[in-house]
Every structure is written in structure tokens, then in C-alpha cells.
Coordinates of C-alpha atoms and ligand atoms in Angstrom, one line a residue:
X1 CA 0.0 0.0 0.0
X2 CA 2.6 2.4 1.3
X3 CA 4.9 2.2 -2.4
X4 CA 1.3 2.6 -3.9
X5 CA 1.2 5.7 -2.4
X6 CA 4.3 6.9 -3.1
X7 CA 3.4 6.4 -7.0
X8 CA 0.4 8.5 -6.1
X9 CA 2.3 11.2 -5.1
X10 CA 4.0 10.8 -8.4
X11 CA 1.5 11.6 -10.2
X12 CA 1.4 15.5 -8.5
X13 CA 5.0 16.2 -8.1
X14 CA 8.5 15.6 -9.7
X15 CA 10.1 12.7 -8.5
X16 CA 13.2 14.7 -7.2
X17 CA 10.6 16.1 -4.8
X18 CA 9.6 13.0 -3.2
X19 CA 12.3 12.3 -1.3
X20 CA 11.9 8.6 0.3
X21 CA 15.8 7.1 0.6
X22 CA 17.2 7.9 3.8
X23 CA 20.2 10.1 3.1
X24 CA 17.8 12.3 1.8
X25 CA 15.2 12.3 4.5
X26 CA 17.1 12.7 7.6
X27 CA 17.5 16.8 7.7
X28 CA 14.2 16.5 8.0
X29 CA 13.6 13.9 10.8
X30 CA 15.4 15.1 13.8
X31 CA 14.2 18.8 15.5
X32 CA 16.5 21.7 16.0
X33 CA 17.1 20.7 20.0
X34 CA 17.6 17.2 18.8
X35 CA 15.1 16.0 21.6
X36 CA 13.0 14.2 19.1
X37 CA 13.8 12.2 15.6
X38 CA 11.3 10.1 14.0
X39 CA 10.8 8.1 10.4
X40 CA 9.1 9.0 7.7
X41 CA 7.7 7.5 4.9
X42 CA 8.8 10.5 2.3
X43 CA 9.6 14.1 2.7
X44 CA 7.7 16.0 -0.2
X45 CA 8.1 18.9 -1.5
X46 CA 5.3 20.7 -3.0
X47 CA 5.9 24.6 -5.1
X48 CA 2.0 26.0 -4.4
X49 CA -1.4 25.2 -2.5
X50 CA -2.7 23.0 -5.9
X51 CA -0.1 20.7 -5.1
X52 CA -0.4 20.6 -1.6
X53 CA -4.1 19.9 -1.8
X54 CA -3.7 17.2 -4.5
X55 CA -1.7 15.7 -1.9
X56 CA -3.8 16.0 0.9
X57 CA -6.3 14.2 -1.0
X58 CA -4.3 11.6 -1.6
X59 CA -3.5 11.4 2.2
X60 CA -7.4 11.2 3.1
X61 CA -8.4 8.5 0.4
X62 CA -5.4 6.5 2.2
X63 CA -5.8 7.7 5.9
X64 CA -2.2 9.0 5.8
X65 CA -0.9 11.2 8.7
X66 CA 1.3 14.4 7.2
X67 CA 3.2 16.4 9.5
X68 CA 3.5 20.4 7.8
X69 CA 7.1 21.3 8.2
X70 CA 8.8 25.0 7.9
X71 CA 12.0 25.7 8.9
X72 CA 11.9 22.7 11.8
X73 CA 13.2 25.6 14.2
X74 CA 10.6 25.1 16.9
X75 CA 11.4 23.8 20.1
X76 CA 8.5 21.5 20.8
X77 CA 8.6 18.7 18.5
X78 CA 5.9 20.1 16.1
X79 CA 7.2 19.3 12.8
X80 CA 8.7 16.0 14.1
X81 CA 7.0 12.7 12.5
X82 CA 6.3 9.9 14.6
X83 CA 8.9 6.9 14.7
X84 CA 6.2 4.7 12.7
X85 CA 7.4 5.1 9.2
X86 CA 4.5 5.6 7.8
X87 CA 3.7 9.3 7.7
X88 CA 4.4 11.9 5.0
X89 CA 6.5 15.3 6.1
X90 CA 5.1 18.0 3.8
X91 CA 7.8 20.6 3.9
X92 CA 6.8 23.9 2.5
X93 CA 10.4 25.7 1.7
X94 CA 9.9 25.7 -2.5
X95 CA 6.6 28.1 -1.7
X96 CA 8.7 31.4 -1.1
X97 CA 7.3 33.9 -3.6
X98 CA 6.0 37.1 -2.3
X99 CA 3.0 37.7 -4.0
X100 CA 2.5 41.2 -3.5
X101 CA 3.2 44.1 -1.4
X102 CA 0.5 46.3 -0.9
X103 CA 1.6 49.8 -0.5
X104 CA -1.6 51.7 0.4
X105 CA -2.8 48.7 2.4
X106 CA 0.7 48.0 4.3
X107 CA 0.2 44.9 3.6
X108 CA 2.7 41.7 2.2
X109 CA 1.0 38.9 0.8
X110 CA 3.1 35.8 0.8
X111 CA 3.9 32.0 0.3
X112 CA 4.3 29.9 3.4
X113 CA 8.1 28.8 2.7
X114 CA 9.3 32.7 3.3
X115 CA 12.0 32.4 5.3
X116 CA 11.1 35.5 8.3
X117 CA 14.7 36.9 7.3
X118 CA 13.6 37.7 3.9
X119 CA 10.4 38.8 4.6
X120 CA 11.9 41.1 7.2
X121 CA 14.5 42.9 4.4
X122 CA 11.6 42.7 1.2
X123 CA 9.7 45.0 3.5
X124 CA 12.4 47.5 4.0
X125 CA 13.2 47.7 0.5
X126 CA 9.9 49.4 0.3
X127 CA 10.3 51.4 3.5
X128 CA 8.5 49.2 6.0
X129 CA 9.1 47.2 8.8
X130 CA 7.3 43.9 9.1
X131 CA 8.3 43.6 13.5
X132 CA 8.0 39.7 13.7
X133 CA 11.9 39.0 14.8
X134 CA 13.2 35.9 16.3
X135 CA 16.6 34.0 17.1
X136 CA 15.8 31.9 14.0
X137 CA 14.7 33.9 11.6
X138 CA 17.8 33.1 9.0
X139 CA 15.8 29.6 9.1
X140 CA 12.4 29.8 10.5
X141 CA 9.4 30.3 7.8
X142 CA 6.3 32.7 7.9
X143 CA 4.4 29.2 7.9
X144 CA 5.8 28.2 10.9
X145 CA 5.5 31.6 13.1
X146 CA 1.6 31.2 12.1
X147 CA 1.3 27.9 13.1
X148 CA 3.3 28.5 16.2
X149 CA 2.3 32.0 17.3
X150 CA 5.8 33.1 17.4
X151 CA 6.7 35.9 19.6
X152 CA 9.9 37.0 20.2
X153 CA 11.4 40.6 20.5
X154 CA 9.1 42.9 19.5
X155 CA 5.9 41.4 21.0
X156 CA 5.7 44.3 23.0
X157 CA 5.3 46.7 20.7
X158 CA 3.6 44.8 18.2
X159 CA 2.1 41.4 19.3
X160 CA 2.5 38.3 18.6
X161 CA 2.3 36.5 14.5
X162 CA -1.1 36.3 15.1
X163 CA -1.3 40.1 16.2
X164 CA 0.2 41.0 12.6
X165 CA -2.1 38.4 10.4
X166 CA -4.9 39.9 8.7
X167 CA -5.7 36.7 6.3
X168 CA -4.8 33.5 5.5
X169 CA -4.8 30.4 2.8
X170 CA -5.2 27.3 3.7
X171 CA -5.0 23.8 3.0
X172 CA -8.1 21.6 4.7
X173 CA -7.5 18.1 5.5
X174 CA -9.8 16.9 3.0
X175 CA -7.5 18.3 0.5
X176 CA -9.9 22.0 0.0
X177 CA -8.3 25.2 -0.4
X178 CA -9.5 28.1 2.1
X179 CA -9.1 31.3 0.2
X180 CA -9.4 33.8 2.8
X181 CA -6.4 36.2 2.0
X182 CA -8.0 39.6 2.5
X183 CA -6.0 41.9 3.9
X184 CA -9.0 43.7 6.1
X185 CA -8.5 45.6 9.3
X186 CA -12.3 44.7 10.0
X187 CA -14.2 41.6 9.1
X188 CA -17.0 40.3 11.6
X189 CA -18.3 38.0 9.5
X190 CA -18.9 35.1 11.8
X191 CA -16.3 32.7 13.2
X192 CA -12.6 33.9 12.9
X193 CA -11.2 31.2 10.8
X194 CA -7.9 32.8 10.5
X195 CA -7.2 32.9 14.6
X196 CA -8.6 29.1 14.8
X197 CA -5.4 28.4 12.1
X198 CA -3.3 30.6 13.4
X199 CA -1.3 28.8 16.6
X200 CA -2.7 25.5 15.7
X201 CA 0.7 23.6 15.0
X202 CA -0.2 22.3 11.7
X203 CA -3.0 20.0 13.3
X204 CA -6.1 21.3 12.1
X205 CA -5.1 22.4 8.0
X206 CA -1.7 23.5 6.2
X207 CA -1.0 27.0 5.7
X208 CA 0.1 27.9 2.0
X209 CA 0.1 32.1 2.7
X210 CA -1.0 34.5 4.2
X211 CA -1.2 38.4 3.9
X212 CA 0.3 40.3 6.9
X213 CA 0.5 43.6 8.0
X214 CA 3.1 46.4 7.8
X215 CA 4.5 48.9 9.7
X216 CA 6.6 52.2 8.6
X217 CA 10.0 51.4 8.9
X218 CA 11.3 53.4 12.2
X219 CA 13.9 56.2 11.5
X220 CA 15.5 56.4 14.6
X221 CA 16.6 53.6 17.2
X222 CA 18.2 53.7 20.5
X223 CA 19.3 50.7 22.9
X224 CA 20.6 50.5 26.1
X225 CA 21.9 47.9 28.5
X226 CA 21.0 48.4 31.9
X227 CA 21.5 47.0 35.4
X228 CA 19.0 46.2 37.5
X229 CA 19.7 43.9 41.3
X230 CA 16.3 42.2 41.6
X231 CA 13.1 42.3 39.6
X232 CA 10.8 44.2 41.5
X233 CA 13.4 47.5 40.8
X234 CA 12.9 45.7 36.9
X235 CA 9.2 45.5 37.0
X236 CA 9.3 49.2 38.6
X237 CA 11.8 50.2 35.4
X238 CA 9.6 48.2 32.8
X239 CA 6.6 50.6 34.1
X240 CA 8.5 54.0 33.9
X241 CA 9.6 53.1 30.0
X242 CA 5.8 52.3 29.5
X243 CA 4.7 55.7 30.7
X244 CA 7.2 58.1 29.6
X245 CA 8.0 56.5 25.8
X246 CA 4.5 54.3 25.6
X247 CA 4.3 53.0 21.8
X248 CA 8.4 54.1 21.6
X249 CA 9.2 51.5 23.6
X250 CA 10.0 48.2 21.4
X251 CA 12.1 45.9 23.5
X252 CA 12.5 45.2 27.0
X253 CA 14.5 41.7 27.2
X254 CA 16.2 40.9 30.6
X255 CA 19.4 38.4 31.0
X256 CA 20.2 37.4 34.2
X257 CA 24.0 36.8 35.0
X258 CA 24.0 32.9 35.0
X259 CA 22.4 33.0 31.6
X260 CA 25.6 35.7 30.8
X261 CA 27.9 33.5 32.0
X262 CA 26.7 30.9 29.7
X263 CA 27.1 33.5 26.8
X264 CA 31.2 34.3 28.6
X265 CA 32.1 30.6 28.3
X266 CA 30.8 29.1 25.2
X267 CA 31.0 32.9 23.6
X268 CA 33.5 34.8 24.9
X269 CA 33.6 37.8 22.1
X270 CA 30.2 38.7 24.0
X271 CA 31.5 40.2 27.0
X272 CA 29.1 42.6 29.1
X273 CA 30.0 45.9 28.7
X274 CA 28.3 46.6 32.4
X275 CA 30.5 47.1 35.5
X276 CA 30.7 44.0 37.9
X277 CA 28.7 41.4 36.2
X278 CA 25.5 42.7 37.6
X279 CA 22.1 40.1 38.9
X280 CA 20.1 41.3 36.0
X281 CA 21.1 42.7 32.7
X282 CA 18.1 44.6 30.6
X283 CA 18.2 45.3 27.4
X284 CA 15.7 48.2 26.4
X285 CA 15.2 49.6 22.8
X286 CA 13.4 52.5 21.8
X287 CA 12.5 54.0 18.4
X288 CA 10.4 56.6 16.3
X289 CA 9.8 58.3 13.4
X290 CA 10.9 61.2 14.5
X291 CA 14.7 62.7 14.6
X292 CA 17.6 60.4 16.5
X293 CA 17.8 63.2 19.0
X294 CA 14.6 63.6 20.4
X295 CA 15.0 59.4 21.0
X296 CA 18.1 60.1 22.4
X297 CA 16.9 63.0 24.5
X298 CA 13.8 60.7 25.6
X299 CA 16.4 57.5 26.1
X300 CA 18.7 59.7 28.5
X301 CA 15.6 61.2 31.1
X302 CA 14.0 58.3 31.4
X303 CA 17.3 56.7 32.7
X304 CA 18.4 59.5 34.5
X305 CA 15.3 59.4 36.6
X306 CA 15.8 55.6 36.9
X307 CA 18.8 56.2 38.5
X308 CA 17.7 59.2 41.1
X309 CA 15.1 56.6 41.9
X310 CA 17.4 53.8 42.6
X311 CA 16.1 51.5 39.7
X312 CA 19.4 51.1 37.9
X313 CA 23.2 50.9 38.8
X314 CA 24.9 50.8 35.8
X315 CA 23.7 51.7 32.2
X316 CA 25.4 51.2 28.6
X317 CA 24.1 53.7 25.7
X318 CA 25.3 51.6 22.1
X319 CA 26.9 54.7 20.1
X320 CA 26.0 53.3 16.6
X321 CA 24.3 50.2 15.0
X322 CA 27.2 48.2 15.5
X323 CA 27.0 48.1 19.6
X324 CA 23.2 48.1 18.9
X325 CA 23.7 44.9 17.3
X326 CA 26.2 43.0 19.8
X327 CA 24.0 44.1 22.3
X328 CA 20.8 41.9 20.8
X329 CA 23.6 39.1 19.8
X330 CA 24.3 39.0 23.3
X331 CA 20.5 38.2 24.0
X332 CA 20.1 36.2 21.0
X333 CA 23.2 33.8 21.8
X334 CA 22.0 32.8 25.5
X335 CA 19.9 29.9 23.3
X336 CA 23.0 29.0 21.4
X337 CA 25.1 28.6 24.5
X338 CA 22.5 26.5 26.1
X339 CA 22.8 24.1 23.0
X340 CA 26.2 24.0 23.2
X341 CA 26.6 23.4 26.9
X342 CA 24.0 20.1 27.3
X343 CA 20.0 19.8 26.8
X344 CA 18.7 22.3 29.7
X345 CA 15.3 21.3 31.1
X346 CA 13.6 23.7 29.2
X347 CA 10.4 26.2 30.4
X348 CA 8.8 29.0 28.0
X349 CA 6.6 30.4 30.6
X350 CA 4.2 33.4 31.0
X351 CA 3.3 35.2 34.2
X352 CA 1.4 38.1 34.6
X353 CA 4.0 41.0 35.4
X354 CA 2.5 41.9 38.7
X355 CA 3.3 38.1 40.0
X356 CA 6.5 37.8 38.5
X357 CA 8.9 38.6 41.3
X358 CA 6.7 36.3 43.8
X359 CA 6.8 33.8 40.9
X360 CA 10.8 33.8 40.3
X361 CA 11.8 34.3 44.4
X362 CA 9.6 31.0 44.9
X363 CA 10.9 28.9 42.2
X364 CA 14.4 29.8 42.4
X365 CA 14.2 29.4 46.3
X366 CA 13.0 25.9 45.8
X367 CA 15.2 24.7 43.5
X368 CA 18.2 25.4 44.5
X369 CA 16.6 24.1 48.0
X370 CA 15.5 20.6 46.1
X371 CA 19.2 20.6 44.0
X372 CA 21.7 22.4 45.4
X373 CA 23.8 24.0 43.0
X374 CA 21.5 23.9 40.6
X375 CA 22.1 26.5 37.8
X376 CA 19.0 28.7 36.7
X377 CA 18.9 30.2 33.5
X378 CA 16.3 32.6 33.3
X379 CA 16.0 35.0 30.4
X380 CA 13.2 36.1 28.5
X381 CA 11.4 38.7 26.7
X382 CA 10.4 40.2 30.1
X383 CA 8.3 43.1 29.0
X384 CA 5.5 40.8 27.7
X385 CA 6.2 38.4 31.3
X386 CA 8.0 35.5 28.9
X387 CA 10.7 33.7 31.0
X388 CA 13.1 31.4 28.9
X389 CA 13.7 29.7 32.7
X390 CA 15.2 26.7 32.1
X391 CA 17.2 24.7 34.3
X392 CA 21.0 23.3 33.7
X393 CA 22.8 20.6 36.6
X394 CA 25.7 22.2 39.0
X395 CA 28.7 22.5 36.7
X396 CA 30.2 19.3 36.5
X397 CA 27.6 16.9 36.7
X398 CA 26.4 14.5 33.6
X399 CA 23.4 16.4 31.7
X400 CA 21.9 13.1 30.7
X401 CA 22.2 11.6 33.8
X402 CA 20.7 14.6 35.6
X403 CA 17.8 15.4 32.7
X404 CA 17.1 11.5 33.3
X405 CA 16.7 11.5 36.9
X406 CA 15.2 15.1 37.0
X407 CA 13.0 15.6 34.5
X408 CA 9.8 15.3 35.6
X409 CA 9.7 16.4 39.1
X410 CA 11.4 19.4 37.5
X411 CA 9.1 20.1 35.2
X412 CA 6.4 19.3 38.1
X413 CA 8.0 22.2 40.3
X414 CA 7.8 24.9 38.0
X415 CA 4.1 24.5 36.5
X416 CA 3.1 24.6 39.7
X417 CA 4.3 27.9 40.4
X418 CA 3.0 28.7 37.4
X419 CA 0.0 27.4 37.8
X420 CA -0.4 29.4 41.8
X421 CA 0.7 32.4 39.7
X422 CA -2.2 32.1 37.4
X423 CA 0.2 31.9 34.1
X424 CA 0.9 29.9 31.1
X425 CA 3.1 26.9 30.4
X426 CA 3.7 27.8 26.9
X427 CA 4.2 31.6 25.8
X428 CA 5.3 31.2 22.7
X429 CA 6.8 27.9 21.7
X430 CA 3.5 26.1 21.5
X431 CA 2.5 22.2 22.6
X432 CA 3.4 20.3 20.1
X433 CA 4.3 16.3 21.3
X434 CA 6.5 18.1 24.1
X435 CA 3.7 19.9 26.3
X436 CA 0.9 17.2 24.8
X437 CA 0.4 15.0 28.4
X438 CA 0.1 18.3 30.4
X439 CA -2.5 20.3 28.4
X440 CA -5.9 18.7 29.6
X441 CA -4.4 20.0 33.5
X442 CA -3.9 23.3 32.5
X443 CA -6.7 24.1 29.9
X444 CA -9.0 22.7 32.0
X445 CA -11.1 19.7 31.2
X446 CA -14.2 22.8 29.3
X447 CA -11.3 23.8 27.2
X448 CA -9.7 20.8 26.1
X449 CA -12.7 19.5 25.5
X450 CA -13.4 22.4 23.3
X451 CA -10.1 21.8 21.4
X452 CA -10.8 18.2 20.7
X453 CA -14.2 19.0 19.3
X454 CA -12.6 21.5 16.9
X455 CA -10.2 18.6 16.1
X456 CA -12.7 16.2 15.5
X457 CA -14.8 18.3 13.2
X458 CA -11.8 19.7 11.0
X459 CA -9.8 16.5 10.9
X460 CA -12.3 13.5 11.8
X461 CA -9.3 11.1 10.5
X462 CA -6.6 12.5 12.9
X463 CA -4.3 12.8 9.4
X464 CA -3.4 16.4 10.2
X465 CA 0.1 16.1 12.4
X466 CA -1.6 14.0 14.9
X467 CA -0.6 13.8 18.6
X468 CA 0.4 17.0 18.9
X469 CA -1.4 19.5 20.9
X470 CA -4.4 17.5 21.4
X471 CA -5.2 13.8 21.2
X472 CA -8.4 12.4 19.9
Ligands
FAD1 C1 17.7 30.1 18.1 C2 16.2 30.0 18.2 C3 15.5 31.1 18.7 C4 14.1 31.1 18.8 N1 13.5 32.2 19.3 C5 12.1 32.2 19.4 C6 11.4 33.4 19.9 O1 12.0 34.3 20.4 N2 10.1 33.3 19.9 C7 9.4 32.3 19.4 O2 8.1 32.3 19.4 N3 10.0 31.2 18.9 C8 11.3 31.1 18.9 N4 12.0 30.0 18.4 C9 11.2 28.8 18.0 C10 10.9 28.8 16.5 O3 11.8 29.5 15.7 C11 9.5 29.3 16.2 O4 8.6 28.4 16.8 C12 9.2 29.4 14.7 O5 7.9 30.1 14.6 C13 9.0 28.0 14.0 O6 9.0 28.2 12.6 P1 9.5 27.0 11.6 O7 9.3 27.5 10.2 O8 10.8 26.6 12.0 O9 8.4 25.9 12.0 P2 8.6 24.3 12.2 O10 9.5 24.1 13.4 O11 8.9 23.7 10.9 O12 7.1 23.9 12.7 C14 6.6 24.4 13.9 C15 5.1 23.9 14.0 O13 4.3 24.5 13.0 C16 3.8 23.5 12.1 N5 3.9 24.1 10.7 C17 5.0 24.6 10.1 N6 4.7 25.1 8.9 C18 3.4 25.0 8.8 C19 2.4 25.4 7.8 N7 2.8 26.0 6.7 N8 1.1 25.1 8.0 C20 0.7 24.5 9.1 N9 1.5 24.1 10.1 C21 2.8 24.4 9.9 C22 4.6 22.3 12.3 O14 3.8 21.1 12.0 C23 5.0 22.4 13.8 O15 3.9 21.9 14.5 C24 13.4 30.0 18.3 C25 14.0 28.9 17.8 C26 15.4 28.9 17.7 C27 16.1 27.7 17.1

């Protein structure tokens, strides 16, 4: 049956985009933590939504799970097949055409398979900024932030992916293409289609583009370093940006100095150019439309009043683009020097701001209580209350041996504080197979329930990347 289906899938693509020996399949089998690596029966690779919905219906006559696969950047396991063999990974990276970009609208319509990177400088060829920007966006695909939500740096300012969607196309699981790229501002036409795609991992249809909105590109930039000895003084300076710059304020990322120290060893270029390697590093960025001085101007009050008030100790102005740069390399490498020192136990974690100092006194305190010497590296894009706080063994010890060993009553410690602080055990990574077993606790058994009927009714064969997010 399963060679009959691969001479199916010949009849819609080019053989050399079927790939189904094994030298050619592995890239595609094993995620970017290397956590999870499964089998597949092929890896295709389809060049527009005709093609992926002629395979789709080739899927449903034959009850064949796909798994939709971007970039394979996300952290959760999403766009990992299962080790049975037997299912298809539809990777979308020959749809990469921007269709259009829509000046008057600010608006850019494009294919799934955009890498973000590219989307990011099309824009500013035409003078605009599209804000979605994230660690992996050399790699990651506009497909994948959908399906993911991604966040990242400038969530703040401008939300999340599905804050900047205004339409979508989309490939059903009976092989039907959704046509629903309209790139409206207003549309209360019934059920939100788009939101029920967007964040949905690639288990309820297959996203082939979408149209997304665009911002003026800002003329003037400022960033800054600051340091800050606990996180109620942070919380206290995250408040003071938001009332004196309001909409300026575009970052607000805070590093503390065990995640730093990470960055020293495996990075050691990236030295922080603060005084006496401080508890807490912040990285703020401000920018506007208007001239570089009144930024400047703004930048320099708002910190001068941090420090009268005691908020700050130490603060770093980047001179030109260059600094500006290695300051957000610094942020962005504190992932890459968790990969290269072992497999931290990993939690992408929301809290509401207001419980956020309760939340990380509480956790830390019990940690290093449970496991001495524990090493806590907690980072995150703090202004929207997203902690990167993942845990690493004391120096020295086995990574394996601990992760084995720890895992779960680690993972068991922090939810709960999450859970007492009222906040989420995914902010922007998603469920995928990594957060599956958990979800029904923290939804709530209304929700879930919810979720699997939405399942059921878009995918009644569980073809659609399934046992991920929800089971049915
Ligand atoms: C260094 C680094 C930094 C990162 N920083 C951030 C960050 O700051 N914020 C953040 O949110 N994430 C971050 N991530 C995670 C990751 O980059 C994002 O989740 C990204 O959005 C995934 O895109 P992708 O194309 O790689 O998707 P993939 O990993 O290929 O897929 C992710 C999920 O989406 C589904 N999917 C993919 N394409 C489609 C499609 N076209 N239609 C339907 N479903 C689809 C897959 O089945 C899977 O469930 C980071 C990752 C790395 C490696």
C-alpha cells in the first residue's frame, strides 16, 4: 500500500521532490534541540497550494498522517514525524514567492516557505518594517510563526504573528483550499477562521500564505543595557519606560547573570559591557519616526530618573548600529550557548507581570533548595512576562544523567508555580508532542474539550500532524 502511495504522489510532483531514501530524509527527521527524531515514509516537497491539496487528498483516500514542516526551528517537537514510518512530512520551503506588497494597504501577501529573514528585508526595501523577529529567523518560515504563534522581541510593541495576520490560505485536510487572503482591518463575518489556524501547530489544516500587515519602517533607534539587582526595581523600570516612551518602547528583554555566564564561556567575544557582572542585565530599545535626538533625548531622562530613583546601577548607551547589534547578539546567543553546553530542562513560561517577582523568588528558592547547586537560566522577553527559565545541573555533573533522573519532578516544580501564579506553560513555543500529556491539567477539562471538538470536526481522521497539541 505504502509504495502505492508513493506512486500517487508521483503523479502531483517531480520525483526529485519526493524524497523517500534515507540520506535524503534525515534533515528533516530530527528537530533543532535534537530531543526528538522520527521516520518517515517520504519528505515532499510541493511549489504552491494546488499541489499541496492534491496531496492531501491523496492522504485522506489513504488515511495518511502528514506532518507540515517549515524551517523545523521550533522547540516543541511540532514538525517531528512519529517513529512509525508511515507518515508523509510535507515541507513547504519551494513556496517562497512574495506575492504582493501592498503599499496603500501596508500589507505583504506571501507563500508559506518565506523564510522571516527575507520577509523582514523585502519589506524594508519598500520602506517598512514587518516587527516579527526571532533568534531563527535566518531559518524559520512565515508558515511556521503562524502555526506557532511566534513571539519574540518585539511582541511588546507589536504582538504576537497572530497580532500582525490579517488573512490567511489554507489547505483543509480533505484536500480543499481556504481562500481567505484579504488583507481587512475589520471583518466580523462570523467565526474567525484565520485565529482558529493561526497557533494551531499544523494539526487542524496546512497554511500555504498568508497576507500580513506592515508597519513604517522606524527612523530612529536607540538601545541601552541596563542594570538592575532584583526584579521588583525591573518590573518598577519596565513601568517607567511604558509611561514616559508608551508606543516608543519596542524591547524590553532581561538576561540574568547565570544565563551571561553561559554566553562568557561558550561565547566569549560577547563580554558585558556593564561594570561588575550585575544580577540582572536589561536590554531596552526605543525607536520613532521622529529625529535620532529627540529618541536620544527621551532615552537619556527616562534613565536619568531611573537612576535618582534607585532602579538602575549601571547603564550602557550603544553609540552606533554596531554596539546596537552586539547588544541583541548577546540576547540572542544565551539559546546557542544553552545548546552548546548540554539539553537544559527547558520552560517557556508566561506570568502576569504583577506576579513575577513572587513567581521567580519562589521557584528559584525551591530549586536550589530541592538541587543544590543547581544552575538557573532565566532570560526572557520580560516586557510581555516571557521567562526562557530553564534549568542546567551544577557545573560538572552529567546532563543526561541529571535530565534523566530530573526531568519530571522538575518540570512538576515549576508548572506549579506557574500554575499558583495564574500563568501559562507555553508563551510562545507552542504544545506540540513536548507539552501534549500536560495540556488537559492546565486548559482545563471545558477547554480541552473544546479543542478536541474543533479537532474532531476539522480532521475526523486525525491525518493532520496528529498527537500533537491534542489527542483524539
Ligand atoms: C535560536 C532560536 C530562537 C528562537 N526564538 C524564538 C522566539 O524568540 N520566539 C518564538 O516564538 N519562537 C522562537 N523560536 C522557535 C521557532 O523558531 C518558532 O517556533 C518558529 O515560529 C518556528 O518556525 P518554523 O518554520 O521553523 O516551524 P517548524 O519548526 O517547521 O514547525 C513548527 C510547527 O508548525 C507547524 N507548521 C510549520 N509550517 C506549517 C504550515 N505551513 N502550516 C501548518 N503548520 C505548519 C509544524 O507542523 C509544527 O507543529 C526559536 C528557535 C530557535 C532555534
Amino acid at each position: 500500500m505504502k509504495s502505492g502511495l508513493l506512486s500517487q504522489l508521483e503523479s502531483v510532483l517531480n520525483k526529485k521532490y519526493i524524497l523517500s531514501d534515507d540520506e535524503s530524509k534525515a534533515p528533516y527527521l530530527t528537530d533543532w534541540r535534537k530531543r526528538y527524531t522520527g521516520k518517515a515514509l517520504a519528505v515532499v516537497l510541493p511549489a504552491n497550494a494546488n499541489e499541496v491539496a492534491q496531496i492531501m487528498k491523496i492522504c485522506a483516500a489513504t488515511s495518511t498522517a502528514v506532518i507540515p514542516q517549515g524551517g523545523h526551528t521550533g522547540f516543541c517537537g511540532g514538525a517531528t514525524p512519529d517513529s512509525s514510518g508511515n507518515q508523509i512530512i510535507i515541507n513547504l520551503k519551494r513556496m517562497n514567492q512574495v506575492r504582493e506588497i501592498d503599499i496603500a494597504n501596508q500589507t505583504i501577501s506571501l507563500e508559506a516557505g518565506c523564510i522571516l529573514q527575507v520577509v523582514q528585508e523585502k519589506a524594508a526595501e519598500q520602506g517598512f518594517l514587518f516587527p516579527l523577529s526571532l533568534g531563527a529567523e535566518g531559518s524559520c518560515m512565515i508558515g511556521g510563526n503562524l502555526a506557532t504563534n511566534a513571539g519574540g522581541t518585539n511582541v511588546l510593541r507589536y504582538g504576537n504573528t497572530r497580532d500582525l495576520c490579517l488573512g490567511l490560505e489554507v489547505v483543509t485536510a480533505q484536500g480543499e483550499i481556504w481562500n481567505g487572503m484579504k488583507g481587512l482591518r475589520k471583518d466580523n463575518t462570523g467565526y474567525d477562521l484565520r485565529d482558529l489556524f493561526v497557533g494551531s501547530e499544523g494539526t487542524l489544516g496546512i497554511i500555504t500564505a498568508a497576507v500580513m500587515k506592515l508597519y513604517p519602517l522606524p527612523i530612529s533607534q536607540w538601545t541601552t543595557l541596563v542594570a538592575t539587582q532584583d526584579i521588583a526595581s525591573t518590573i518598577a523600570l519596565l513601568n517607567l519606560f511604558q509611561k514616559r516612551a508608551t508606543s516608543l518602547l519596542t524591547g524590553f528583554e532581561m538576561m540574568t547573570s547565570e544565563s551571561l555566564a553561559l554566553n562568557q564561556k561558550h561565547f566569549p567575544h560577547m563580554a558585558n559591557p556593564l561594570q561588575g557582572n550585575p544580577p540582572n542585565t536589561i536590554l531596552i530599545e526605543l525607536s520613532d519616526h521622529e529625529s535620532e535626538e529627540h529618541v536620544k533625548q527621551l532615552l537619556e531622562t527616562i534613565l536619568e530618573e531611573a537612576f535618582e530613583s534607585g532602579l538602575i546601577s549601571d547603564a550602557v548607551i550603544a553609540t552606533n548600529l554596531s554596539q546596537a547589534n552586539s547588544f541583541w547578539q548577546m540576547r540572542e546567543h544565551i539559546t546557542l550557548a544553552q545548546a552548546e553546553e548540554g539539553a537544559n530542562l527547558k520552560h517557556d513560561i508566561t506570568i502576569p507581570l504583577s506576579a513575577l517577582d513572587d513567581f521567580i523568588s519562589q521557584t528559584d528558592a525551591l530549586l536550589r533548595a530541592r538541587y543544590p547547586g543547581v544552575r538557573i537560566i532565566n532570560f526572557g522577553h520580560l516586557g510581555d512576562g516571557n521567562l526562557h527559565y530553564n534549568i542546567a545541573p551544577p557545573p560538572g555533573i552529567d546532563f543526561k544523567a541529571f535530565n534523566l533522573a530530573n526531568e519530571k519532578p522538575v518540570h512538576e516544580l515549576v508548572y506549579a508555580q506557574v500554575e499558583r501564579c495564574k500563568g501559562s506553560i507555553s508563551a510562545e513555543h507552542g504544545v506540540g508532542q513536548l507539552k501534549l500529556d500536560g495540556l488537559r491539567a492546565h486548559k482545563g477539562e471545558v477547554a480541552h474539550d473544546l479543542m478536541k471538538a474543533i479537532k474532531k470536526a476539522l480532521d475526523p481522521q486525525n491525518i493532520l500532524n496528529p498527537h500533537k497539541v491534542v489527542s483524539i
